[in-house]
Amino acid sequence: MKERLLDLLACPTCGGDISLAYASKYDDREIIEGVLTCVKCTREYKVVRGVPRFADLEKIETDKAETAENFGWQWTHFTQEDEKYADQFLGWLQPVKPDFFKDKVVLEGGCGKGRHTKLAAEWGAKEIVGIDLGDGVESAFELTRGLPNAHIVQCDIFKLPLKKAFDYAFSVGVLHHTPDPKKAFISLASRVKQGGHISAWVYGAENNGWITTIVNPVREKFTSKISQQVLYQLSKLPTLSLFLTTKLIYRPANIIASPVAKHLFYNDYMNHLADFGWREQHNIVFDHLVAPTAFYISKPEFEEWWKEIGAADVEIIWHNRNSWCGFGRLS
Ligand SMILES: C[S@@+](CC[C@H](N)C(=O)[O-])C[C@H]1O[C@@H](n2cnc3c(N)ncnc32)[C@H](O)[C@@H]1O
Ligand SMILES: [Zn+2]
């Protein structure tokens, strides 16, 4: 943890400023082990392995803890980097472009292994704070520790240990995995300054009926309940069928006969997945099967979220015909 992060932190219980009580281990400019304290209520929060810890999975609500544990395994095992991450990220953030990050103080709600935290830092954010409840923070810290403007915090998105000090907040693929997606969105927006911006990408309800009726029962009753090691092996089978179908059918069809390809089942998303190799497709399949909680949000529901935070100039974009990208300004 870099000491300059203290300027952005606030006690999740009382909102007081956070100061460094002591650091017992430093590595260059990072505090690796230490204790933070709230100047108002004197609560203490540890810094462990370079990450300030504001949530304890053993004490948090069971549904949140299960989600964080399952994704934690994912993001500490699928630690690969992929050259397509930047394009994929921009697809989720549309209409935002890399220049938008320049000199902004940015908050990422649910950073997983930190792949987008790193991109935001490289795109010139003044500061980027990636928060996550799960063990992904261990990978995210390792990935971003060399970047002076990147910070990783372990906490619950519903109880952010942060000041209302951000110019921009984004959240990609996280809100729909919380017990109350709208509330998580409002919590994220509450840390953005007036005039600042917010982006969110969520699974859509539209066009995903086959997932909600066929895949969800399997995910809820079986794949999210078994050990992640077993799911890692089992998910290779659907990955094989996805890999062959996207590479041998969808991609060639979209190149050779795009008017015909448009009529193929779930074409936009399958053609998008064809960009990725085996490892990333395995990661994506695992990601879809590991989550205990996943909501599919309809456009009217999503629009309601933006009204609720009083956002202006809202753009809601249908992405890959299966999900929603939202962008707006806090007026
Ligand atoms: C599908 S992953 C997406 C991670 C990252 N945004 C990415 O695209 O690589 C969902 C993430 O949300 C995090 N998450 C779930 N519930 C959370 C909560 N209540 N507070 C903070 N993070 C949470 C999980 O731990 C997980 O890392
Ligand atoms: Zn306090």
XYZ file of C-alpha atoms and ligand atoms in Angstrom:
359
model
C 0.000 0.000 0.000
C 1.342 3.403 -0.976
C 1.079 6.054 1.738
C -0.654 8.489 -0.648
C -3.701 6.180 -0.623
C -4.407 7.480 2.924
C -5.737 10.725 1.381
C -8.579 8.761 -0.247
C -9.437 6.409 2.627
C -12.236 6.935 5.164
C -13.360 4.689 8.012
C -16.145 2.371 6.695
C -17.835 2.552 10.103
C -17.766 6.242 11.052
C -16.388 8.018 7.948
C -13.381 9.417 9.864
C -9.963 9.989 8.310
C -7.548 7.079 8.284
C -3.948 7.420 9.367
C -1.017 5.041 9.513
C -0.519 3.788 13.093
C 2.655 1.932 12.212
C 4.305 -0.064 9.460
C 6.412 -3.078 10.358
C 7.513 -3.925 6.817
C 8.153 -1.750 3.769
C 9.203 -2.666 0.258
C 10.399 0.383 -1.642
C 7.379 2.769 -1.468
C 4.879 0.072 -0.418
C 3.755 -0.611 3.136
C 3.654 -4.412 3.161
C 2.639 -5.023 6.790
C 1.181 -2.449 9.146
C -1.834 -1.054 10.934
C -4.123 1.804 9.938
C -6.292 3.602 12.429
C -9.411 5.765 12.269
C -8.648 9.165 13.787
C -12.286 9.483 14.926
C -13.402 6.107 16.323
C -9.881 4.591 16.764
C -10.836 1.345 14.986
C -7.824 -0.416 13.521
C -7.449 -1.967 10.073
C -4.520 -4.149 9.080
C -2.321 -3.939 6.033
C -1.435 -7.519 5.104
C 0.801 -8.509 2.171
C 0.624 -4.923 0.873
C -3.185 -4.633 0.894
C -5.262 -2.674 3.438
C -7.999 -4.992 4.729
C -11.372 -3.461 5.610
C -13.383 -6.689 5.351
C -13.002 -10.057 6.983
C -14.586 -12.910 4.980
C -15.105 -14.861 8.203
C -17.313 -12.116 9.602
C -19.187 -10.954 6.507
C -22.672 -12.176 5.404
C -22.531 -15.754 4.044
C -23.828 -14.973 0.527
C -21.224 -12.248 0.005
C -18.454 -14.402 1.472
C -19.296 -17.382 -0.781
C -19.203 -15.176 -3.890
C -15.896 -13.612 -2.831
C -14.367 -17.023 -2.024
C -15.379 -18.580 -5.347
C -14.111 -15.633 -7.394
C -11.057 -15.421 -5.140
C -10.031 -18.895 -6.277
C -10.632 -17.918 -9.896
C -8.534 -14.762 -9.781
C -5.622 -16.387 -7.954
C -5.489 -19.254 -10.496
C -6.424 -17.629 -13.819
C -3.680 -15.008 -13.464
C -2.784 -14.948 -17.161
C -2.723 -11.658 -19.059
C -4.274 -11.445 -22.506
C -3.482 -8.933 -25.243
C -7.235 -8.610 -25.905
C -8.014 -7.285 -22.400
C -7.762 -3.623 -23.430
C -10.252 -3.988 -26.314
C -12.551 -6.121 -24.187
C -12.430 -3.542 -21.368
C -13.222 -0.690 -23.791
C -16.163 -2.724 -25.093
C -17.553 -2.886 -21.548
C -16.832 0.802 -20.861
C -18.252 2.234 -24.064
C -18.447 5.092 -24.924
C -15.370 5.754 -22.713
C -11.947 5.851 -24.410
C -8.470 5.544 -22.798
C -7.964 9.359 -22.860
C -10.901 9.746 -20.484
C -8.788 8.314 -17.628
C -6.114 10.990 -17.934
C -5.478 12.822 -14.634
C -8.682 11.497 -13.054
C -8.992 9.972 -9.583
C -10.678 6.668 -10.426
C -12.457 3.984 -8.409
C -12.933 0.423 -9.644
C -15.716 -1.537 -7.950
C -14.608 -5.195 -7.933
C -11.137 -5.390 -9.488
C -10.677 -9.194 -9.441
C -7.084 -9.900 -10.475
C -6.476 -6.227 -11.307
C -6.344 -6.457 -15.110
C -8.418 -3.272 -15.508
C -6.759 -1.501 -12.580
C -3.492 -1.894 -14.468
C -4.959 -0.572 -17.729
C -6.502 2.444 -15.959
C -3.122 3.222 -14.366
C -1.361 2.892 -17.722
C -3.957 5.120 -19.400
C -2.928 7.994 -17.131
C -5.358 7.980 -14.188
C -4.002 10.277 -11.468
C -4.916 7.554 -8.975
C -6.816 4.315 -9.527
C -8.165 2.465 -6.512
C -9.272 -1.107 -7.231
C -11.405 -2.610 -4.492
C -12.527 -6.234 -4.143
C -13.880 -8.457 -1.407
C -12.076 -11.621 -2.481
C -8.549 -13.005 -2.673
C -8.237 -11.556 -6.175
C -6.679 -8.600 -4.319
C -3.524 -10.722 -3.814
C -3.103 -11.092 -7.598
C -4.193 -7.491 -8.230
C -1.575 -6.183 -5.805
C 1.183 -8.226 -7.452
C 0.091 -7.050 -10.912
C -0.001 -3.342 -10.044
C 2.556 -2.824 -7.278
C 5.090 -1.301 -9.673
C 2.622 1.380 -10.803
C 2.862 4.495 -8.583
C -0.767 5.531 -9.253
C -2.420 2.104 -8.609
C -3.873 1.044 -5.264
C -5.649 -2.144 -4.165
C -8.026 -2.351 -1.190
C -9.910 -5.346 0.213
C -13.439 -4.324 1.202
C -17.139 -4.792 0.571
C -18.601 -2.636 -2.213
C -21.553 -1.922 0.114
C -19.231 -0.511 2.787
C -16.539 1.385 0.939
C -13.691 2.725 3.104
C -13.329 5.698 0.782
C -14.027 9.411 0.677
C -16.339 11.047 -1.841
C -13.235 12.040 -3.775
C -13.462 10.307 -7.146
C -13.805 11.850 -10.617
C -14.858 8.554 -12.165
C -15.982 5.135 -10.935
C -16.460 2.021 -13.027
C -17.558 -1.515 -12.325
C -17.302 -4.357 -14.814
C -19.119 -7.643 -14.208
C -19.463 -7.200 -10.455
C -22.751 -5.556 -9.468
C -24.879 -8.467 -10.766
C -22.910 -10.852 -8.506
C -23.859 -8.996 -5.310
C -27.013 -9.702 -3.289
C -28.467 -6.283 -4.248
C -27.029 -4.961 -7.548
C -28.826 -1.603 -7.477
C -27.717 -0.933 -3.910
C -24.120 -1.822 -4.829
C -24.314 0.613 -7.772
C -25.647 3.389 -5.531
C -22.874 2.687 -3.033
C -20.244 2.983 -5.784
C -21.799 6.226 -7.078
C -21.805 7.670 -3.552
C -18.008 8.027 -3.718
C -18.044 10.039 -6.957
C -17.865 13.833 -6.716
C -20.604 16.016 -8.217
C -19.916 16.384 -11.938
C -17.923 13.140 -11.965
C -18.771 10.131 -14.113
C -19.706 6.500 -13.624
C -19.656 3.411 -15.872
C -21.223 0.036 -15.172
C -21.465 -3.143 -17.186
C -24.038 -5.779 -16.219
C -25.500 -9.002 -17.621
C -28.718 -8.291 -19.521
C -32.022 -10.065 -18.922
C -32.879 -9.695 -22.612
C -31.705 -12.428 -25.004
C -30.395 -14.501 -22.066
C -33.508 -16.580 -21.417
C -31.605 -19.756 -22.318
C -29.060 -18.971 -19.561
C -31.637 -18.119 -16.925
C -33.687 -21.250 -17.639
C -31.007 -23.833 -18.485
C -27.617 -22.717 -17.137
C -28.669 -20.934 -13.930
C -30.208 -23.967 -12.181
C -27.009 -25.951 -12.897
C -24.846 -23.075 -11.647
C -26.920 -22.417 -8.538
C -27.375 -26.042 -7.474
C -24.175 -27.648 -8.687
C -21.238 -25.789 -10.225
C -21.046 -22.971 -7.647
C -21.255 -25.521 -4.830
C -18.499 -27.951 -5.805
C -14.832 -27.350 -5.108
C -13.168 -24.915 -7.485
C -10.450 -27.478 -8.277
C -13.123 -29.919 -9.504
C -14.953 -27.187 -11.427
C -11.633 -26.202 -12.988
C -11.341 -29.703 -14.475
C -15.062 -30.196 -15.299
C -15.324 -26.830 -17.056
C -12.737 -27.963 -19.618
C -15.482 -29.988 -21.337
C -17.866 -27.071 -22.095
C -14.761 -24.994 -22.907
C -13.752 -27.547 -25.542
C -17.138 -27.327 -27.208
C -17.102 -23.489 -27.003
C -13.553 -23.335 -28.348
C -14.295 -25.565 -31.347
C -17.615 -23.876 -32.117
C -16.279 -20.307 -31.933
C -13.099 -21.056 -33.901
C -14.512 -23.453 -36.514
C -18.044 -22.148 -37.032
C -18.712 -18.622 -35.724
C -15.458 -16.895 -36.716
C -15.278 -18.337 -40.256
C -19.020 -17.710 -40.767
C -18.640 -14.077 -39.667
C -15.724 -13.570 -42.042
C -17.123 -15.382 -45.077
C -20.876 -14.896 -44.775
C -21.713 -12.245 -42.201
C -25.389 -11.752 -43.314
C -25.942 -15.483 -42.685
C -23.850 -15.516 -39.481
C -26.102 -12.817 -38.008
C -28.820 -15.485 -37.739
C -26.679 -17.945 -35.776
C -27.578 -18.547 -32.138
C -25.977 -15.921 -29.826
C -23.776 -14.819 -32.733
C -22.449 -11.473 -31.462
C -21.140 -12.911 -28.214
C -19.832 -16.144 -29.760
C -17.984 -14.217 -32.463
C -16.542 -11.944 -29.757
C -15.357 -15.007 -27.791
C -13.598 -16.318 -30.910
C -10.997 -13.577 -30.311
C -9.720 -15.502 -27.303
C -7.500 -18.559 -27.014
C -8.064 -21.661 -24.900
C -6.882 -20.274 -21.555
C -9.093 -17.187 -21.660
C -12.122 -19.128 -22.900
C -11.617 -21.586 -20.043
C -11.493 -18.604 -17.668
C -14.749 -17.225 -19.152
C -16.598 -20.553 -18.893
C -15.347 -21.047 -15.323
C -16.419 -17.467 -14.469
C -19.966 -18.150 -15.680
C -20.253 -21.357 -13.649
C -18.529 -20.428 -10.372
C -20.764 -17.584 -9.154
C -23.314 -18.468 -6.459
C -25.230 -15.233 -7.230
C -25.920 -13.751 -10.669
C -28.743 -11.379 -11.593
C -29.745 -10.644 -15.170
C -30.798 -7.003 -15.418
C -33.405 -5.712 -17.872
C -32.956 -2.367 -19.638
C -35.842 -0.669 -17.756
C -34.402 -1.901 -14.453
C -30.930 -0.620 -15.393
C -32.354 2.745 -16.490
C -34.000 3.041 -13.099
C -30.572 2.746 -11.372
C -29.304 5.795 -13.257
C -32.401 7.803 -12.376
C -31.948 6.850 -8.747
C -28.429 8.343 -8.584
C -29.629 11.461 -10.416
C -27.277 10.925 -13.365
C -27.380 13.184 -16.426
C -26.389 12.511 -20.050
C -26.887 8.791 -19.494
C -25.972 6.433 -22.326
C -27.119 2.836 -22.162
C -25.575 0.620 -24.800
C -26.560 -2.941 -25.721
C -23.299 -4.918 -25.837
C -22.876 -8.170 -27.785
C -26.676 -8.413 -27.687
C -26.481 -9.906 -24.178
C -25.458 -7.197 -21.699
C -25.762 -3.500 -20.807
C -23.074 -0.833 -20.656
C -24.098 2.334 -18.833
C -22.318 5.680 -18.625
C -23.466 8.913 -17.025
C -22.535 12.066 -15.141
C -23.449 12.802 -11.558
C -25.237 16.110 -11.670
C -16.633 -11.583 -12.482
S -15.499 -10.902 -11.345
C -15.018 -9.430 -12.235
C -13.680 -8.883 -11.805
C -13.134 -7.720 -12.662
N -14.044 -6.607 -12.720
C -12.792 -8.210 -14.050
O -13.597 -7.990 -14.963
O -11.743 -8.814 -14.207
C -16.527 -10.301 -10.041
C -15.738 -9.708 -8.865
O -16.641 -9.065 -7.966
C -16.134 -9.231 -6.661
N -17.211 -9.002 -5.688
C -18.345 -9.732 -5.528
N -19.068 -9.245 -4.495
C -18.382 -8.172 -3.995
C -18.605 -7.253 -2.925
N -19.695 -7.353 -2.155
N -17.702 -6.292 -2.716
C -16.589 -6.193 -3.492
N -16.313 -7.038 -4.507
C -17.200 -8.021 -4.762
C -15.651 -10.677 -6.670
O -14.785 -10.940 -5.591
C -14.997 -10.767 -8.045
O -13.629 -10.486 -8.010
Zn -14.022 5.255 12.448
